PDB file of N, CA and C in Angstrom:
ATOM      1  N   MET A 591     -21.178 -60.743   6.064  1.00  0.00           N
ATOM      2  CA  MET A 591     -21.310 -59.288   5.934  1.00  0.00           C
ATOM      3  C   MET A 591     -20.456 -58.609   6.999  1.00  0.00           C
ATOM      4  N   LYS A 592     -19.396 -57.994   6.568  1.00  0.00           N
ATOM      5  CA  LYS A 592     -18.453 -57.385   7.507  1.00  0.00           C
ATOM      6  C   LYS A 592     -19.062 -56.225   8.274  1.00  0.00           C
ATOM      7  N   PHE A 593     -19.928 -55.445   7.613  1.00  0.00           N
ATOM      8  CA  PHE A 593     -20.455 -54.245   8.266  1.00  0.00           C
ATOM      9  C   PHE A 593     -21.386 -54.563   9.422  1.00  0.00           C
ATOM     10  N   CYS A 594     -21.743 -55.839   9.601  1.00  0.00           N
ATOM     11  CA  CYS A 594     -22.612 -56.230  10.712  1.00  0.00           C
ATOM     12  C   CYS A 594     -21.828 -56.780  11.902  1.00  0.00           C
ATOM     13  N   LYS A 595     -20.502 -56.803  11.799  1.00  0.00           N
ATOM     14  CA  LYS A 595     -19.669 -57.403  12.842  1.00  0.00           C
ATOM     15  C   LYS A 595     -19.934 -56.790  14.214  1.00  0.00           C
ATOM     16  N   PHE A 596     -20.055 -55.469  14.262  1.00  0.00           N
ATOM     17  CA  PHE A 596     -20.295 -54.791  15.539  1.00  0.00           C
ATOM     18  C   PHE A 596     -21.582 -55.290  16.183  1.00  0.00           C
ATOM     19  N   PHE A 597     -22.644 -55.406  15.388  1.00  0.00           N
ATOM     20  CA  PHE A 597     -23.932 -55.834  15.925  1.00  0.00           C
ATOM     21  C   PHE A 597     -23.897 -57.299  16.329  1.00  0.00           C
ATOM     22  N   ASP A 598     -23.168 -58.120  15.573  1.00  0.00           N
ATOM     23  CA  ASP A 598     -23.040 -59.532  15.926  1.00  0.00           C
ATOM     24  C   ASP A 598     -22.330 -59.688  17.267  1.00  0.00           C
ATOM     25  N   ASP A 599     -21.267 -58.905  17.468  1.00  0.00           N
ATOM     26  CA  ASP A 599     -20.540 -58.967  18.732  1.00  0.00           C
ATOM     27  C   ASP A 599     -21.429 -58.541  19.890  1.00  0.00           C
ATOM     28  N   ALA A 600     -22.200 -57.473  19.670  1.00  0.00           N
ATOM     29  CA  ALA A 600     -23.091 -56.985  20.722  1.00  0.00           C
ATOM     30  C   ALA A 600     -24.165 -58.018  21.043  1.00  0.00           C
ATOM     31  N   ALA A 601     -24.677 -58.680  20.016  1.00  0.00           N
ATOM     32  CA  ALA A 601     -25.724 -59.679  20.223  1.00  0.00           C
ATOM     33  C   ALA A 601     -25.199 -60.877  21.000  1.00  0.00           C
ATOM     34  N   SER A 602     -24.009 -61.343  20.675  1.00  0.00           N
ATOM     35  CA  SER A 602     -23.452 -62.503  21.382  1.00  0.00           C
ATOM     36  C   SER A 602     -23.097 -62.138  22.820  1.00  0.00           C
ATOM     37  N   GLU A 603     -22.620 -60.912  23.023  1.00  0.00           N
ATOM     38  CA  GLU A 603     -22.307 -60.444  24.372  1.00  0.00           C
ATOM     39  C   GLU A 603     -23.570 -60.412  25.218  1.00  0.00           C
ATOM     40  N   ARG A 604     -24.630 -59.877  24.623  1.00  0.00           N
ATOM     41  CA  ARG A 604     -25.904 -59.736  25.319  1.00  0.00           C
ATOM     42  C   ARG A 604     -26.488 -61.101  25.672  1.00  0.00           C
ATOM     43  N   SER A 605     -26.454 -62.040  24.737  1.00  0.00           N
ATOM     44  CA  SER A 605     -27.069 -63.344  24.998  1.00  0.00           C
ATOM     45  C   SER A 605     -26.295 -64.126  26.057  1.00  0.00           C
ATOM     46  N   SER A 606     -24.965 -63.962  26.111  1.00  0.00           N
ATOM     47  CA  SER A 606     -24.187 -64.687  27.111  1.00  0.00           C
ATOM     48  C   SER A 606     -24.449 -64.133  28.512  1.00  0.00           C
ATOM     49  N   SER A 607     -24.591 -62.816  28.628  1.00  0.00           N
ATOM     50  CA  SER A 607     -24.882 -62.234  29.936  1.00  0.00           C
ATOM     51  C   SER A 607     -26.336 -62.470  30.311  1.00  0.00           C
ATOM     52  N   ALA A 608     -27.213 -62.568  29.303  1.00  0.00           N
ATOM     53  CA  ALA A 608     -28.634 -62.808  29.573  1.00  0.00           C
ATOM     54  C   ALA A 608     -28.870 -64.222  30.078  1.00  0.00           C
ATOM     55  N   GLY A 609     -27.955 -65.139  29.767  1.00  0.00           N
ATOM     56  CA  GLY A 609     -28.108 -66.528  30.184  1.00  0.00           C
ATOM     57  C   GLY A 609     -28.227 -66.701  31.689  1.00  0.00           C
ATOM     58  N   ARG A 610     -27.605 -65.813  32.448  1.00  0.00           N
ATOM     59  CA  ARG A 610     -27.649 -65.906  33.906  1.00  0.00           C
ATOM     60  C   ARG A 610     -29.060 -65.699  34.449  1.00  0.00           C
ATOM     61  N   PHE A 611     -29.826 -64.831  33.763  1.00  0.00           N
ATOM     62  CA  PHE A 611     -31.165 -64.497  34.251  1.00  0.00           C
ATOM     63  C   PHE A 611     -32.256 -65.340  33.590  1.00  0.00           C
ATOM     64  N   ALA A 612     -31.858 -66.251  32.709  1.00  0.00           N
ATOM     65  CA  ALA A 612     -32.829 -67.002  31.912  1.00  0.00           C
ATOM     66  C   ALA A 612     -33.782 -67.828  32.780  1.00  0.00           C
ATOM     67  N   SER A 613     -33.277 -68.359  33.902  1.00  0.00           N
ATOM     68  CA  SER A 613     -34.128 -69.216  34.727  1.00  0.00           C
ATOM     69  C   SER A 613     -35.260 -68.421  35.376  1.00  0.00           C
ATOM     70  N   LYS A 614     -34.999 -67.137  35.681  1.00  0.00           N
ATOM     71  CA  LYS A 614     -36.012 -66.313  36.345  1.00  0.00           C
ATOM     72  C   LYS A 614     -37.119 -65.875  35.382  1.00  0.00           C
ATOM     73  N   SER A 615     -36.726 -65.291  34.244  1.00  0.00           N
ATOM     74  CA  SER A 615     -37.733 -64.734  33.337  1.00  0.00           C
ATOM     75  C   SER A 615     -37.410 -65.109  31.900  1.00  0.00           C
ATOM     76  N   LYS A 616     -37.644 -66.371  31.589  1.00  0.00           N
ATOM     77  CA  LYS A 616     -37.253 -66.895  30.278  1.00  0.00           C
ATOM     78  C   LYS A 616     -38.041 -66.250  29.137  1.00  0.00           C
ATOM     79  N   GLY A 617     -39.356 -66.107  29.326  1.00  0.00           N
ATOM     80  CA  GLY A 617     -40.203 -65.556  28.266  1.00  0.00           C
ATOM     81  C   GLY A 617     -39.837 -64.126  27.926  1.00  0.00           C
ATOM     82  N   PHE A 618     -39.645 -63.303  28.956  1.00  0.00           N
ATOM     83  CA  PHE A 618     -39.334 -61.890  28.730  1.00  0.00           C
ATOM     84  C   PHE A 618     -38.016 -61.728  27.991  1.00  0.00           C
ATOM     85  N   LEU A 619     -36.994 -62.456  28.430  1.00  0.00           N
ATOM     86  CA  LEU A 619     -35.687 -62.337  27.797  1.00  0.00           C
ATOM     87  C   LEU A 619     -35.714 -62.831  26.361  1.00  0.00           C
ATOM     88  N   LYS A 620     -36.496 -63.880  26.115  1.00  0.00           N
ATOM     89  CA  LYS A 620     -36.564 -64.413  24.756  1.00  0.00           C
ATOM     90  C   LYS A 620     -37.142 -63.363  23.808  1.00  0.00           C
ATOM     91  N   SER A 621     -38.212 -62.696  24.242  1.00  0.00           N
ATOM     92  CA  SER A 621     -38.815 -61.674  23.387  1.00  0.00           C
ATOM     93  C   SER A 621     -37.874 -60.478  23.238  1.00  0.00           C
ATOM     94  N   GLN A 622     -37.177 -60.133  24.304  1.00  0.00           N
ATOM     95  CA  GLN A 622     -36.231 -59.019  24.261  1.00  0.00           C
ATOM     96  C   GLN A 622     -35.089 -59.325  23.293  1.00  0.00           C
ATOM     97  N   GLU A 623     -34.598 -60.556  23.334  1.00  0.00           N
ATOM     98  CA  GLU A 623     -33.515 -60.967  22.452  1.00  0.00           C
ATOM     99  C   GLU A 623     -33.964 -60.942  20.995  1.00  0.00           C
ATOM    100  N   THR A 624     -35.203 -61.371  20.754  1.00  0.00           N
ATOM    101  CA  THR A 624     -35.741 -61.371  19.399  1.00  0.00           C
ATOM    102  C   THR A 624     -35.835 -59.947  18.873  1.00  0.00           C
ATOM    103  N   ILE A 625     -36.330 -59.034  19.705  1.00  0.00           N
ATOM    104  CA  ILE A 625     -36.430 -57.630  19.295  1.00  0.00           C
ATOM    105  C   ILE A 625     -35.044 -57.078  18.984  1.00  0.00           C
ATOM    106  N   PHE A 626     -34.079 -57.393  19.850  1.00  0.00           N
ATOM    107  CA  PHE A 626     -32.721 -56.895  19.647  1.00  0.00           C
ATOM    108  C   PHE A 626     -32.129 -57.392  18.333  1.00  0.00           C
ATOM    109  N   SER A 627     -32.333 -58.674  18.030  1.00  0.00           N
ATOM    110  CA  SER A 627     -31.780 -59.224  16.798  1.00  0.00           C
ATOM    111  C   SER A 627     -32.487 -58.647  15.574  1.00  0.00           C
ATOM    112  N   GLU A 628     -33.793 -58.365  15.701  1.00  0.00           N
ATOM    113  CA  GLU A 628     -34.520 -57.734  14.596  1.00  0.00           C
ATOM    114  C   GLU A 628     -33.978 -56.335  14.337  1.00  0.00           C
ATOM    115  N   ILE A 629     -33.732 -55.587  15.399  1.00  0.00           N
ATOM    116  CA  ILE A 629     -33.177 -54.233  15.256  1.00  0.00           C
ATOM    117  C   ILE A 629     -31.803 -54.307  14.607  1.00  0.00           C
ATOM    118  N   ARG A 630     -30.977 -55.255  15.045  1.00  0.00           N
ATOM    119  CA  ARG A 630     -29.635 -55.407  14.494  1.00  0.00           C
ATOM    120  C   ARG A 630     -29.704 -55.720  13.005  1.00  0.00           C
ATOM    121  N   ARG A 631     -30.611 -56.614  12.648  1.00  0.00           N
ATOM    122  CA  ARG A 631     -30.730 -56.987  11.239  1.00  0.00           C
ATOM    123  C   ARG A 631     -31.202 -55.793  10.410  1.00  0.00           C
ATOM    124  N   PHE A 632     -32.151 -55.040  10.943  1.00  0.00           N
ATOM    125  CA  PHE A 632     -32.657 -53.865  10.243  1.00  0.00           C
ATOM    126  C   PHE A 632     -31.541 -52.839  10.045  1.00  0.00           C
ATOM    127  N   GLU A 633     -30.744 -52.601  11.092  1.00  0.00           N
ATOM    128  CA  GLU A 633     -29.643 -51.636  10.989  1.00  0.00           C
ATOM    129  C   GLU A 633     -28.603 -52.100   9.979  1.00  0.00           C
ATOM    130  N   CYS A 634     -28.335 -53.393   9.950  1.00  0.00           N
ATOM    131  CA  CYS A 634     -27.386 -53.932   8.975  1.00  0.00           C
ATOM    132  C   CYS A 634     -27.877 -53.699   7.552  1.00  0.00           C
ATOM    133  N   ILE A 635     -29.169 -53.972   7.342  1.00  0.00           N
ATOM    134  CA  ILE A 635     -29.740 -53.795   6.006  1.00  0.00           C
ATOM    135  C   ILE A 635     -29.679 -52.321   5.608  1.00  0.00           C
ATOM    136  N   MET A 636     -30.057 -51.428   6.519  1.00  0.00           N
ATOM    137  CA  MET A 636     -30.058 -49.995   6.214  1.00  0.00           C
ATOM    138  C   MET A 636     -28.636 -49.515   5.927  1.00  0.00           C
ATOM    139  N   LYS A 637     -27.682 -49.969   6.712  1.00  0.00           N
ATOM    140  CA  LYS A 637     -26.286 -49.593   6.493  1.00  0.00           C
ATOM    141  C   LYS A 637     -25.818 -50.059   5.125  1.00  0.00           C
ATOM    142  N   HIS A 638     -26.163 -51.290   4.803  1.00  0.00           N
ATOM    143  CA  HIS A 638     -25.750 -51.870   3.536  1.00  0.00           C
ATOM    144  C   HIS A 638     -26.311 -51.077   2.365  1.00  0.00           C
ATOM    145  N   PHE A 639     -27.605 -50.728   2.438  1.00  0.00           N
ATOM    146  CA  PHE A 639     -28.220 -50.013   1.328  1.00  0.00           C
ATOM    147  C   PHE A 639     -27.694 -48.589   1.214  1.00  0.00           C
ATOM    148  N   SER A 640     -27.491 -47.915   2.335  1.00  0.00           N
ATOM    149  CA  SER A 640     -26.967 -46.549   2.261  1.00  0.00           C
ATOM    150  C   SER A 640     -25.528 -46.562   1.743  1.00  0.00           C
ATOM    151  N   LEU A 641     -24.763 -47.574   2.124  1.00  0.00           N
ATOM    152  CA  LEU A 641     -23.390 -47.702   1.647  1.00  0.00           C
ATOM    153  C   LEU A 641     -23.366 -47.960   0.140  1.00  0.00           C
ATOM    154  N   SER A 642     -24.190 -48.909  -0.312  1.00  0.00           N
ATOM    155  CA  SER A 642     -24.197 -49.236  -1.740  1.00  0.00           C
ATOM    156  C   SER A 642     -24.740 -48.060  -2.551  1.00  0.00           C
ATOM    157  N   ARG A 643     -25.694 -47.312  -1.977  1.00  0.00           N
ATOM    158  CA  ARG A 643     -26.226 -46.153  -2.678  1.00  0.00           C
ATOM    159  C   ARG A 643     -25.149 -45.073  -2.812  1.00  0.00           C
ATOM    160  N   MET A 644     -24.380 -44.871  -1.755  1.00  0.00           N
ATOM    161  CA  MET A 644     -23.289 -43.895  -1.801  1.00  0.00           C
ATOM    162  C   MET A 644     -22.279 -44.272  -2.883  1.00  0.00           C
ATOM    163  N   LEU A 645     -21.960 -45.551  -2.950  1.00  0.00           N
ATOM    164  CA  LEU A 645     -20.977 -46.005  -3.935  1.00  0.00           C
ATOM    165  C   LEU A 645     -21.491 -45.811  -5.358  1.00  0.00           C
ATOM    166  N   THR A 646     -22.770 -46.121  -5.580  1.00  0.00           N
ATOM    167  CA  THR A 646     -23.315 -45.961  -6.927  1.00  0.00           C
ATOM    168  C   THR A 646     -23.470 -44.488  -7.275  1.00  0.00           C
ATOM    169  N   ASP A 647     -23.822 -43.651  -6.285  1.00  0.00           N
ATOM    170  CA  ASP A 647     -23.916 -42.214  -6.532  1.00  0.00           C
ATOM    171  C   ASP A 647     -22.576 -41.653  -6.967  1.00  0.00           C
ATOM    172  N   GLU A 648     -21.515 -42.120  -6.323  1.00  0.00           N
ATOM    173  CA  GLU A 648     -20.174 -41.656  -6.683  1.00  0.00           C
ATOM    174  C   GLU A 648     -19.823 -42.071  -8.107  1.00  0.00           C
ATOM    175  N   ASN A 649     -20.253 -43.247  -8.497  1.00  0.00           N
ATOM    176  CA  ASN A 649     -19.925 -43.753  -9.829  1.00  0.00           C
ATOM    177  C   ASN A 649     -20.608 -42.969 -10.942  1.00  0.00           C
ATOM    178  N   PHE A 650     -21.778 -42.414 -10.653  1.00  0.00           N
ATOM    179  CA  PHE A 650     -22.542 -41.742 -11.703  1.00  0.00           C
ATOM    180  C   PHE A 650     -22.334 -40.237 -11.747  1.00  0.00           C
ATOM    181  N   LYS A 651     -21.442 -39.712 -10.942  1.00  0.00           N
ATOM    182  CA  LYS A 651     -21.205 -38.256 -10.954  1.00  0.00           C
ATOM    183  C   LYS A 651     -20.379 -37.833 -12.148  1.00  0.00           C
TER     184      LYS A 651
END
């Protein structure tokens, strides 16, 4: 899914920088990373549906 590229890049950037602090607070970062990936996935889905809806709306005008 091309429209998720931005979020994928942000997620990989975040996880690589988070690795430095993993030894101190592993549990907290793990939950934070999970929340971040859930938000990214939700935004991707919403973007996809709004985009496809726009395209179909244009087709039926």
